[in-house]
Amino acid sequence: MASVSRLGTAALRSSLSFSSISARSASFNAARCYSSAKSQSLKERFAEKLPEELEKVKKLRKEHGSKVIGEVTLDQVYGGARGIKSLVWEGSVLDSEEGIRFRGKTIPECQQVLPKAPGGEEPLPEGLFWLLLTGEVPTEQQVRNLSSEWAARSDVPKFIEELIDRCPSDLHPMAQFSLAVTALEHESVFAKAYAKGINKKEYWQYTFEDSMDLIAKLPTIASKIYRNVFKDGKVAPVQKDKDYGFNLANQLGYGENKDFVDLMRLYLVIHSDHEGGNVSAHTTHLVGSALSSPMLSLAAGLNGLAGPLHGLANQEVLNWLFKMKKTIGNDLSDQAITDYLWSTLNAGQVVPGYGHAVLRKTDPRYVSQREFAQRKLPDDPMFKLVSQVYKIAPKVLTEHGKTKNPYPNVDAHSGVLLQYYGLTEASYYTVLFGVSRALGVLPQLIIDRAFGAPIERPKSFSTAAYAKLVGAKL
Ligand code: AMX
């Protein structure tokens, strides 16, 4: 229903009385200009589908709201809430055997059906974002329009650049990234409109605008951090006629390499969303449930992604592989790899890039990167090392007997691909994961606001209270 969207945009405009919002009218004009293009804009499509989606939830809850959908054991409570069904996440569902499906589509299916850039081989992240938000595969034109809209919204406020410039170069890139995203709060139309007073039904529209602005600015922010810490501090401007993946690759300084550009597109697609319970997704959703802006919500999620058991594992994997190489030299024999794996485990450390809280098979995100490597860098020595670890580690981890999943996850492969193209700075890798993760968690934040999701508040008990609950004497 395009009229809903137009009404919303009008309401949005009428409430934009703050000077900092009106300063941003260029970006809204750009957004309106793309909405008026022939094909339906993302906001229009989402608004059109919304009443039907709301009706589905209403009906489901009315007819089945009181049905029991699971039970919870004490072990689950003490075990990190594994398997407890308590979140709604529309964009993706993770099957322990099959891996992730984005709106019902596997990664290979997405690679097949999502629009690609002219001459590109990998799907455009713009298409994935559209799919996650609406459940539909966009047309080529819709994806091109989204690329243009993000490019049009990409200007980063000067104070954010200065803030990044003032960071010491040994402040971890993820801390710099989170800092900059937090500071983007200054630009939040949701926060300003809320302070002024808005109808609940309009929340999603402001959340949508903030999410689009936020996503649009991330490549410049991420690249500024990279170029400051590791290069000359200079960042190329966003090319307004190019897609998101190209611009990220180019601003990092690798736009000349067509394969790296395609890798960025694939990377941004596969790291985006992994259902709602992982730390970064759950945190973004949780903080957003307090009606914190998309900027503050994403920044909170990024802080979770920065942990070594979550997104930082891609950095850990590379460092671990280099340490292994130093120890075993060129001896990639099964025995040498086995011994090194055991030395890690016997030191009481985890093998980074292996295991998963939900998955019980090789992560399809790992497989898609492996296939990329087989096509583009089959003879790379680091790829050979990663392949050899893949052959040996599942057996060793199974024998070790602790991890429920001895197979590799997404982080076991990404760093080696980036290394190959010259992006060798492992401490930066999680920032790229963070840019991608924004594409997965922000659609759900828009949906949360559109569905009127309540503030999240599960119940906690003390150990004494749990003991009482289960009839135990301590
Ligand atoms: N190496 C060694 N031990 C491992 C292991 C690994 N790769 N994965 C799990 N284990 C151990 C756990 O530490 C735990 O030991 P404990 O009983 O002494 O505490 C035991 O096996 C059982 O753990 P689990 O139920 O199989 O895993 P989990 O759900 O608790 O944790 C994960 C999942 C990913 C944190 C864990 O597998 C791990 O630490 N892997 C290495 C780090 C990593 O690759 N993280 C990235 C995950 C993907 C992502 O979020 N980006």
XYZ file of C-alpha atoms and ligand atoms in Angstrom:
525
model
C 0.000 0.000 0.000
C 2.022 2.899 -1.313
C -0.334 5.371 0.330
C 0.723 4.168 3.793
C 4.306 4.888 2.923
C 3.483 8.284 1.443
C 1.401 9.181 4.474
C 4.263 8.072 6.670
C 6.768 10.135 4.738
C 4.489 13.172 5.008
C 4.098 12.651 8.736
C 7.820 12.212 8.965
C 8.448 15.457 7.129
C 5.929 17.393 9.176
C 7.674 16.331 12.359
C 11.152 17.232 11.168
C 11.443 20.527 12.952
C 14.850 20.033 14.523
C 17.617 21.853 12.733
C 19.824 18.777 12.628
C 17.051 16.869 10.896
C 16.382 19.539 8.326
C 20.098 19.608 7.601
C 19.609 16.064 6.441
C 16.843 16.851 4.002
C 19.182 16.117 1.109
C 19.247 12.494 2.099
C 15.447 12.350 2.423
C 15.064 14.090 -0.941
C 17.278 11.404 -2.391
C 15.124 8.763 -0.750
C 11.938 10.324 -2.124
C 13.463 10.620 -5.551
C 14.197 6.875 -5.625
C 10.736 6.083 -4.234
C 9.205 7.920 -7.113
C 11.118 5.799 -9.633
C 8.930 3.402 -11.537
C 9.515 0.298 -9.440
C 8.237 0.164 -5.874
C 10.744 1.276 -3.231
C 11.674 -0.953 -0.311
C 9.780 1.235 2.141
C 6.681 1.205 -0.045
C 6.834 -2.567 -0.441
C 7.299 -3.135 3.276
C 4.425 -0.765 4.096
C 2.197 -2.494 1.566
C 2.837 -5.943 3.035
C 2.665 -4.855 6.663
C -1.119 -5.079 7.301
C -1.143 -8.659 5.983
C 1.856 -9.617 8.137
C 0.314 -8.033 11.226
C -2.911 -9.905 10.547
C -1.027 -13.235 10.352
C 0.551 -12.667 13.767
C -2.749 -11.510 15.251
C -4.545 -14.610 13.966
C -1.773 -16.956 15.101
C -1.796 -15.501 18.595
C -5.594 -15.404 18.801
C -5.978 -19.053 17.782
C -2.864 -20.581 19.340
C -1.533 -18.023 21.810
C -1.966 -20.233 24.847
C -0.398 -23.401 23.342
C 2.716 -24.788 25.005
C 5.688 -24.818 22.564
C 8.409 -26.242 24.752
C 9.708 -26.961 28.182
C 12.774 -25.618 29.907
C 15.203 -27.639 31.986
C 17.406 -26.342 34.747
C 20.441 -27.311 32.635
C 19.273 -25.004 29.852
C 18.985 -22.132 32.307
C 22.557 -22.654 33.507
C 23.740 -23.562 29.985
C 23.430 -20.230 28.215
C 19.717 -20.624 27.371
C 20.554 -23.087 24.563
C 17.484 -24.181 22.640
C 14.945 -22.193 24.667
C 12.371 -20.852 22.227
C 11.724 -17.268 23.234
C 12.553 -15.001 20.318
C 10.811 -13.999 17.092
C 13.163 -13.541 14.133
C 11.659 -13.291 10.671
C 14.702 -12.986 8.392
C 16.370 -16.328 8.908
C 16.084 -19.671 10.638
C 19.067 -21.873 11.463
C 18.728 -25.624 11.146
C 21.349 -27.560 13.072
C 21.994 -29.975 10.186
C 21.296 -27.831 7.151
C 22.535 -24.414 8.283
C 21.056 -21.019 7.619
C 18.109 -20.205 5.367
C 17.380 -16.567 4.612
C 13.592 -16.294 4.326
C 13.548 -19.973 3.445
C 16.414 -19.786 0.951
C 19.778 -21.530 1.393
C 23.009 -19.689 0.563
C 23.357 -21.444 -2.846
C 19.732 -20.551 -3.611
C 20.415 -16.916 -2.696
C 23.506 -16.976 -4.904
C 21.260 -18.131 -7.710
C 18.230 -15.861 -7.374
C 19.484 -12.562 -5.951
C 20.476 -9.905 -8.509
C 24.172 -9.442 -9.272
C 26.191 -6.417 -10.359
C 26.932 -6.213 -14.102
C 29.870 -8.568 -14.625
C 29.738 -9.759 -11.009
C 29.419 -13.404 -9.987
C 28.148 -13.018 -6.422
C 24.771 -11.742 -5.194
C 24.456 -8.121 -4.134
C 23.934 -7.515 -0.394
C 21.264 -4.970 -1.329
C 19.125 -7.857 -2.592
C 19.669 -9.835 0.592
C 18.595 -6.836 2.700
C 15.426 -6.555 0.631
C 14.785 -10.270 0.997
C 15.302 -10.197 4.771
C 12.949 -7.263 5.255
C 10.135 -8.251 2.900
C 10.546 -11.985 2.348
C 10.677 -11.339 -1.394
C 13.390 -11.480 -4.027
C 13.720 -7.971 -5.465
C 13.937 -7.121 -9.129
C 17.218 -5.935 -10.652
C 15.785 -2.415 -10.796
C 14.802 -2.454 -7.132
C 18.297 -3.534 -6.186
C 19.894 -0.848 -8.363
C 17.624 1.737 -6.740
C 18.650 0.531 -3.297
C 22.354 0.806 -4.240
C 21.698 4.394 -5.350
C 19.708 5.207 -2.244
C 22.433 3.938 0.079
C 25.072 5.834 -1.891
C 22.928 8.990 -1.648
C 22.652 8.638 2.126
C 26.332 7.823 2.677
C 27.735 11.177 3.872
C 29.318 10.812 7.287
C 29.170 13.818 9.649
C 32.506 15.539 10.062
C 32.519 15.080 13.828
C 32.395 11.294 13.371
C 35.455 11.387 11.132
C 37.213 13.581 13.685
C 36.205 11.215 16.452
C 37.798 8.314 14.560
C 40.867 10.444 13.829
C 41.302 11.055 17.556
C 41.306 7.363 18.439
C 44.753 5.965 19.270
C 45.810 3.575 16.527
C 46.132 0.789 19.080
C 42.473 1.080 20.120
C 40.979 -2.097 18.657
C 39.169 -1.397 15.341
C 35.966 -2.920 16.763
C 36.018 -0.477 19.685
C 36.495 2.388 17.210
C 33.654 1.052 15.077
C 31.283 0.756 18.011
C 32.243 4.251 19.191
C 31.505 5.776 15.781
C 28.171 3.931 15.420
C 27.171 5.058 18.921
C 28.020 8.651 18.016
C 25.760 8.432 14.945
C 22.977 8.674 17.519
C 23.351 12.392 16.847
C 21.726 11.752 13.453
C 18.879 9.550 14.672
C 15.490 10.728 13.445
C 13.849 8.087 15.635
C 15.387 9.517 18.811
C 14.472 13.080 17.852
C 10.932 12.225 16.818
C 10.405 10.155 19.967
C 11.579 13.039 22.131
C 9.094 15.272 20.357
C 6.287 12.731 20.685
C 5.097 10.355 17.975
C 2.387 7.764 17.522
C 3.592 4.175 18.133
C 2.357 3.203 14.684
C 4.961 5.488 13.124
C 7.924 4.000 14.991
C 8.889 1.660 12.198
C 9.112 4.445 9.648
C 11.694 6.354 11.699
C 13.470 3.090 12.450
C 13.527 2.393 8.720
C 15.013 5.823 7.941
C 17.666 5.466 10.638
C 18.532 1.936 9.518
C 18.940 3.007 5.909
C 21.119 5.976 6.918
C 23.161 3.830 9.245
C 23.814 1.101 6.687
C 24.672 3.712 4.068
C 27.339 5.287 6.272
C 29.014 2.090 7.493
C 31.402 1.539 4.552
C 32.873 5.034 4.937
C 33.166 4.654 8.726
C 34.652 1.158 8.484
C 37.090 2.263 5.781
C 38.128 5.346 7.724
C 39.097 3.109 10.636
C 41.025 0.766 8.348
C 42.821 3.524 6.468
C 43.666 5.388 9.702
C 45.028 2.407 11.568
C 46.805 0.591 8.766
C 47.230 2.952 5.788
C 47.472 6.673 5.007
C 44.168 7.787 6.564
C 42.702 8.779 3.203
C 39.346 7.306 2.154
C 38.004 7.414 -1.398
C 34.578 9.024 -1.758
C 31.544 6.804 -2.281
C 30.874 6.330 -5.992
C 27.189 7.147 -6.298
C 26.624 4.947 -9.341
C 28.181 1.843 -7.796
C 26.867 -0.880 -5.511
C 27.454 -1.210 -1.775
C 30.003 -4.050 -1.977
C 32.043 -2.216 -4.592
C 32.101 0.944 -2.506
C 33.199 -0.899 0.623
C 35.994 -2.654 -1.292
C 37.015 0.567 -3.002
C 37.021 2.688 0.140
C 39.162 0.102 1.871
C 41.570 0.507 -1.049
C 40.946 -2.706 -3.007
C 38.403 -1.568 -5.591
C 40.727 -2.305 -8.499
C 40.548 -6.018 -7.865
C 37.348 -7.383 -9.401
C 37.585 -10.639 -7.461
C 38.013 -8.855 -4.140
C 34.953 -6.717 -4.937
C 32.975 -9.896 -5.574
C 34.353 -11.434 -2.386
C 33.096 -8.397 -0.444
C 29.616 -8.882 -1.915
C 29.607 -12.554 -0.945
C 31.077 -11.752 2.478
C 28.412 -9.118 3.168
C 25.649 -11.539 2.193
C 26.763 -14.580 4.177
C 27.748 -12.794 7.423
C 24.529 -10.778 7.634
C 22.047 -12.891 9.526
C 22.128 -16.103 11.553
C 18.719 -16.064 13.226
C 18.005 -14.157 16.433
C 19.716 -15.929 19.320
C 23.381 -15.219 18.566
C 24.965 -12.539 20.719
C 25.062 -9.686 18.190
C 21.535 -10.263 16.854
C 19.990 -10.846 20.246
C 21.736 -7.826 21.770
C 20.650 -5.495 18.965
C 17.082 -6.737 19.339
C 17.153 -6.534 23.150
C 18.518 -2.987 23.291
C 16.105 -1.955 20.549
C 13.225 -3.309 22.619
C 13.821 -0.437 25.060
C 13.215 1.871 22.061
C 16.863 2.823 21.904
C 17.592 4.056 18.375
C 18.940 1.740 15.648
C 22.315 3.435 16.156
C 22.518 2.585 19.853
C 21.035 -0.858 19.289
C 23.480 -1.803 16.554
C 26.423 -0.430 18.541
C 25.433 -2.702 21.428
C 25.265 -5.666 19.039
C 28.704 -4.784 17.657
C 30.160 -4.847 21.159
C 28.923 -8.430 21.425
C 30.245 -9.312 17.989
C 33.668 -8.136 19.200
C 33.949 -11.072 21.618
C 36.393 -13.915 20.736
C 33.712 -16.605 21.011
C 31.591 -14.697 18.464
C 32.736 -12.411 15.615
C 36.290 -11.905 16.814
C 36.900 -15.586 16.084
C 37.847 -14.643 12.495
C 40.796 -12.659 13.874
C 41.638 -15.483 16.283
C 41.622 -18.059 13.470
C 44.180 -16.192 11.436
C 46.482 -15.587 14.378
C 46.155 -19.251 15.325
C 46.993 -20.363 11.757
C 50.078 -18.157 11.705
C 51.237 -19.520 15.056
C 50.718 -23.009 13.692
C 52.775 -22.207 10.592
C 55.558 -20.864 12.771
C 55.587 -24.105 14.753
C 55.181 -26.683 11.992
C 56.825 -24.782 9.117
C 56.031 -26.296 5.746
C 55.131 -29.675 7.177
C 51.412 -29.905 6.474
C 51.313 -33.629 7.177
C 48.305 -35.084 8.971
C 50.508 -35.820 11.984
C 51.875 -32.267 12.261
C 48.377 -30.746 12.109
C 47.016 -33.325 14.557
C 49.809 -32.570 17.030
C 49.240 -28.835 16.777
C 45.489 -29.218 17.340
C 46.179 -31.296 20.439
C 48.662 -28.729 21.731
C 45.929 -26.078 21.519
C 43.375 -28.284 23.250
C 45.832 -29.481 25.909
C 46.628 -25.845 26.704
C 42.961 -25.468 27.646
C 42.176 -23.276 24.636
C 39.461 -23.536 22.013
C 40.244 -24.246 18.373
C 39.013 -20.987 16.847
C 36.607 -21.271 13.925
C 35.338 -24.685 15.029
C 32.168 -25.545 16.928
C 28.807 -23.819 17.103
C 26.012 -23.336 19.583
C 23.363 -24.531 17.100
C 25.032 -26.049 14.030
C 26.006 -29.729 14.024
C 27.480 -29.847 10.494
C 29.975 -27.833 8.464
C 28.635 -24.290 8.268
C 27.310 -23.560 4.738
C 28.891 -20.118 5.116
C 32.232 -21.938 5.412
C 31.346 -24.030 2.355
C 30.523 -21.000 0.205
C 33.882 -19.424 1.082
C 35.674 -22.696 0.432
C 34.043 -22.903 -2.992
C 35.088 -19.318 -3.692
C 38.681 -20.239 -2.750
C 38.586 -23.381 -4.894
C 37.598 -21.214 -7.855
C 39.855 -18.215 -7.273
C 42.877 -19.279 -5.205
C 43.186 -23.071 -5.348
C 46.989 -23.020 -4.974
C 47.268 -20.482 -2.158
C 49.394 -22.005 0.642
C 47.149 -20.598 3.396
C 44.067 -22.038 1.692
C 45.865 -25.379 1.571
C 46.578 -25.098 5.295
C 42.912 -24.269 6.037
C 41.848 -27.250 3.930
C 44.231 -29.529 5.737
C 42.916 -28.335 9.130
C 39.379 -29.026 7.830
C 40.434 -32.590 7.062
C 41.953 -33.222 10.497
C 40.215 -31.001 13.086
C 36.790 -32.708 13.129
C 38.448 -36.040 14.023
C 40.607 -34.491 16.752
C 37.726 -32.489 18.242
C 35.541 -35.597 18.211
C 38.244 -37.559 19.998
C 38.674 -34.689 22.464
C 35.014 -35.267 23.155
C 33.869 -31.906 24.459
C 32.456 -29.840 21.617
C 28.999 -30.786 20.399
C 29.974 -29.711 16.888
C 33.468 -30.612 15.650
C 32.978 -28.881 12.278
C 34.102 -25.436 11.066
C 31.982 -22.294 11.267
C 32.061 -19.179 9.086
C 35.114 -17.728 10.829
C 37.399 -20.651 9.980
C 37.665 -19.435 6.385
C 37.067 -15.724 5.960
C 40.492 -14.451 7.053
C 42.410 -16.562 4.584
C 40.459 -15.102 1.672
C 41.066 -11.538 2.853
C 44.780 -12.309 3.318
C 45.062 -13.539 -0.230
C 43.885 -10.210 -1.615
C 46.241 -8.226 0.603
C 43.918 -7.275 3.442
C 46.263 -8.857 5.930
C 45.387 -7.000 9.130
C 43.516 -9.647 11.128
C 42.527 -7.286 13.956
C 40.342 -5.479 11.417
C 38.353 -8.480 10.201
C 35.513 -8.290 12.698
C 34.683 -4.759 11.503
C 33.785 -6.248 8.107
C 31.659 -8.832 9.907
C 29.978 -5.914 11.711
C 29.133 -4.066 8.487
C 27.524 -7.245 7.211
C 25.735 -7.995 10.485
C 23.996 -4.603 10.271
C 22.288 -5.858 7.098
C 20.810 -8.756 9.069
C 19.858 -7.244 12.410
C 18.402 -3.944 11.222
C 15.595 -5.506 9.127
C 14.448 -7.280 12.284
C 14.591 -4.034 14.260
C 12.292 -2.418 11.667
C 9.987 -5.434 11.882
C 10.053 -5.283 15.705
C 8.880 -1.680 15.625
C 6.280 -2.416 12.946
C 4.928 -5.367 14.959
C 4.903 -3.295 18.154
C 7.269 -5.745 19.877
C 7.349 -5.125 23.633
C 10.329 -4.387 25.830
C 12.092 -7.709 26.455
C 12.166 -8.984 30.011
C 12.740 -12.705 30.678
C 12.564 -13.960 34.258
C 15.636 -14.660 36.372
C 15.976 -16.490 39.672
C 18.815 -16.940 42.137
C 20.329 -20.427 42.579
C 18.508 -20.662 45.912
C 15.225 -19.839 44.195
C 15.845 -22.408 41.434
C 16.673 -25.020 44.059
C 13.342 -24.311 45.678
C 11.622 -24.498 42.306
C 12.953 -28.003 41.628
C 12.506 -29.169 45.210
C 16.237 -29.427 45.978
C 17.942 -28.812 49.292
C 21.295 -26.973 49.042
N 37.625 -26.054 20.614
C 37.735 -26.594 21.837
N 36.714 -26.781 22.670
C 35.493 -26.429 22.215
C 35.288 -25.892 20.938
C 36.422 -25.695 20.121
N 36.334 -25.145 18.917
N 33.985 -25.635 20.780
C 33.385 -25.994 21.926
N 34.301 -26.463 22.790
C 34.087 -26.886 24.179
C 33.452 -25.733 24.944
O 34.430 -24.781 25.359
C 32.775 -26.448 26.070
O 33.761 -26.782 27.007
P 33.449 -26.738 28.589
O 32.406 -27.789 28.806
O 34.762 -27.042 29.216
O 32.951 -25.356 28.889
C 32.316 -27.742 25.396
O 33.118 -27.902 24.219
C 30.858 -27.726 24.976
O 30.624 -26.598 24.165
P 29.517 -26.644 23.021
O 28.207 -26.847 23.693
O 29.897 -27.558 21.933
O 29.638 -25.172 22.426
P 28.956 -23.829 22.943
O 27.592 -23.754 22.386
O 29.104 -23.682 24.419
O 29.892 -22.727 22.282
C 31.146 -21.784 20.528
C 29.856 -22.476 20.910
C 31.079 -21.318 19.089
C 31.324 -20.539 21.422
C 32.310 -22.774 20.733
O 32.157 -23.845 19.838
C 33.676 -22.139 20.572
O 34.212 -21.590 21.531
N 34.277 -22.207 19.329
C 35.527 -21.541 19.058
C 35.313 -20.046 18.864
C 34.567 -19.776 17.583
O 34.885 -20.293 16.530
N 33.574 -18.863 17.651
C 32.827 -18.410 16.467
C 31.432 -18.987 16.377
C 30.698 -18.430 15.165
C 30.398 -16.976 15.364
O 29.665 -16.607 16.266
N 30.949 -16.114 14.576
